[in-house]
Coordinates of C-alpha atoms in Angstrom, one line a residue:
S1328 CA -9.2 -12.5 5.7
L1329 CA -6.9 -15.0 7.7
I1330 CA -5.0 -16.0 5.1
H1331 CA -4.6 -12.5 3.1
L1332 CA -2.7 -11.6 6.7
V1333 CA -0.3 -14.3 7.2
R1334 CA 0.4 -14.1 3.4
R1335 CA 1.0 -10.4 4.2
F1336 CA 3.3 -11.5 7.1
F1337 CA 5.7 -13.7 5.6
G1338 CA 5.9 -11.4 2.5
F1339 CA 7.1 -8.9 4.7
V1340 CA 9.4 -10.9 6.3
A1341 CA 10.9 -12.2 3.3
A1342 CA 10.6 -9.3 1.2
R1343 CA 14.0 -8.8 -0.7
P1344 CA 15.0 -5.2 -2.0
L1345 CA 14.4 -4.4 -5.5
S1346 CA 16.8 -5.0 -8.3
P1347 CA 18.1 -2.1 -10.5
V1348 CA 15.8 -3.5 -13.2
E1349 CA 12.8 -3.2 -10.7
Q1350 CA 13.6 0.4 -9.4
A1351 CA 13.9 1.1 -13.3
E1352 CA 10.5 0.2 -13.6
V1353 CA 9.0 2.2 -10.9
H1354 CA 11.1 5.4 -12.0
D1355 CA 10.0 4.8 -15.5
A1356 CA 6.4 4.5 -14.1
L1357 CA 6.3 7.5 -11.5
E1358 CA 6.6 11.6 -11.6
P1359 CA 9.5 12.6 -9.6
G1360 CA 7.5 13.6 -6.6
L1361 CA 5.4 10.5 -6.3
R1362 CA 8.6 8.5 -6.9
R1363 CA 10.0 9.9 -3.8
L1364 CA 7.2 8.9 -1.9
F1365 CA 7.4 5.7 -3.2
F1366 CA 11.4 4.9 -2.5
A1367 CA 10.5 6.7 1.1
Q1368 CA 8.7 3.1 1.6
P1369 CA 10.4 0.2 3.4
V1370 CA 11.8 -2.4 1.5
P1371 CA 8.5 -4.8 2.2
D1372 CA 6.4 -2.0 1.0
Q1373 CA 7.9 -1.4 -1.9
R1374 CA 8.0 -5.3 -3.0
H1375 CA 4.8 -5.3 -2.0
A1376 CA 3.9 -2.4 -4.4
L1377 CA 5.6 -3.6 -7.0
D1378 CA 4.0 -7.0 -7.4
V1379 CA 0.6 -5.6 -6.7
A1380 CA 1.4 -3.2 -9.8
R1381 CA 2.6 -6.0 -11.6
R1382 CA -0.5 -8.6 -11.2
A1383 CA -3.3 -5.4 -11.9
S1384 CA -1.4 -4.5 -14.9
G1385 CA -3.1 -2.0 -17.0
G1386 CA -2.8 1.8 -18.2
P1387 CA -0.2 4.2 -16.2
V1388 CA -3.2 5.4 -13.7
R1389 CA -3.5 1.6 -12.4
V1390 CA 0.1 1.3 -12.4
E1391 CA 0.8 4.5 -10.3
A1392 CA -2.4 3.2 -8.1
A1393 CA -0.8 -0.1 -7.3
L1394 CA 3.0 1.3 -6.6
L1395 CA 1.6 4.2 -4.2
H1396 CA -1.7 2.7 -2.6
D1397 CA 0.2 1.7 0.8
V1398 CA 2.7 5.1 1.5
G1399 CA 0.5 6.2 4.1
K1400 CA 2.1 3.3 6.2
T1401 CA 5.7 5.0 5.8
G1402 CA 5.7 6.8 9.1
C1403 CA 4.3 3.7 11.3
G1404 CA 8.1 2.4 11.6
L1405 CA 6.3 -0.8 12.6
G1406 CA 7.8 -4.2 11.7
A1407 CA 5.8 -7.5 10.9
V1408 CA 5.1 -8.2 14.5
G1409 CA 4.0 -5.1 15.3
R1410 CA 1.9 -4.4 11.9
S1411 CA 0.1 -7.9 12.7
L1412 CA -0.4 -6.8 16.6
A1413 CA -2.1 -3.6 15.7
T1414 CA -4.3 -5.4 13.1
V1415 CA -5.1 -8.1 15.7
W1416 CA -5.6 -5.2 18.4
S1417 CA -7.8 -3.0 16.2
F1418 CA -10.4 -5.8 16.3
S1419 CA -10.5 -5.7 20.1
G1420 CA -12.6 -2.3 20.1
L1421 CA -10.1 -0.9 22.4
P1422 CA -8.2 2.4 21.9
I1423 CA -5.4 2.4 19.9
W1424 CA -2.5 4.9 19.5
G1425 CA 0.8 5.7 18.7
R1426 CA 2.4 4.1 15.8
W1427 CA -0.2 1.6 15.8
R1428 CA -2.8 4.3 14.7
T1429 CA -0.4 5.6 12.3
Y1430 CA -0.4 2.1 10.9
L1431 CA -4.0 1.3 10.9
E1432 CA -4.8 4.8 9.3
H1433 CA -2.4 4.7 6.8
G1434 CA -5.4 5.0 3.8
E1435 CA -6.1 8.5 4.9
I1436 CA -2.8 9.5 5.8
G1437 CA -1.4 8.0 2.1
A1438 CA -4.1 9.5 0.3
Q1439 CA -3.3 13.1 2.0
M1440 CA 0.2 12.9 0.9
L1441 CA -0.8 12.2 -2.6
E1442 CA -3.1 14.7 -3.1
T1443 CA -0.4 16.8 -2.2
A1444 CA 2.0 15.1 -4.7
G1445 CA -0.3 15.2 -7.3
A1446 CA -1.4 11.9 -7.4
S1447 CA -4.3 10.7 -9.9
D1448 CA -7.6 10.9 -8.7
L1449 CA -7.9 6.8 -8.7
T1450 CA -4.7 6.8 -7.0
V1451 CA -5.9 9.2 -4.0
A1452 CA -9.3 7.3 -4.2
F1453 CA -8.0 4.0 -4.0
T1454 CA -5.3 4.8 -1.1
R1455 CA -7.8 6.1 1.0
Q1456 CA -11.0 3.6 0.6
H1457 CA -9.2 0.5 0.1
P1458 CA -10.1 -2.4 0.5
G1459 CA -14.0 -0.8 0.7
P1460 CA -16.0 -0.8 -2.8
A1461 CA -15.3 1.8 -5.3
P1462 CA -16.7 5.3 -4.7
S1463 CA -18.6 6.8 -7.5
G1464 CA -16.8 8.2 -10.0
V1465 CA -13.8 5.7 -10.3
D1466 CA -13.8 3.3 -12.8
V1467 CA -14.9 0.2 -11.5
D1468 CA -12.9 -2.2 -13.6
D1469 CA -9.9 -0.6 -12.7
W1470 CA -10.9 -0.4 -8.8
R1471 CA -11.4 -4.4 -9.2
A1472 CA -8.4 -5.2 -10.7
L1473 CA -6.5 -3.3 -7.9
A1474 CA -8.4 -5.0 -5.3
A1475 CA -8.0 -8.1 -6.6
A1476 CA -4.2 -7.9 -7.0
D1477 CA -3.8 -6.5 -3.4
D1478 CA -5.4 -9.2 -2.1
T1479 CA -3.3 -12.0 -3.9

């Protein structure tokens, strides 16, 4: 929704680095290979992911999925304006290339990264398919909690 996109834009611009306590929270929640992926993300994506994890709450698999669901954006190298333009452009139906394409395909890119790193099935599925409906074989309650936490 437009409201979601506007909130994400300003959240991205205003994001502050994780405090040492927050970094320790992430450290404790993720295995080393997954931890590296989390901390490779830009600060605004780290902040967003931690906020999603806190809102989603639940067991360790749900927290892992929340913390890592946008790791595929890491390689796009776009700031708030570039991400916004890519999103708007995607609705035009015109071809998309380069960093914009990487940003818009972050779900599949991230899912492949997470499969390689040994992430849980929920983490890989949510990264690949959010914000869509839960695929078969995934706990619907986990999916709904993650989707709701990501949409606020």
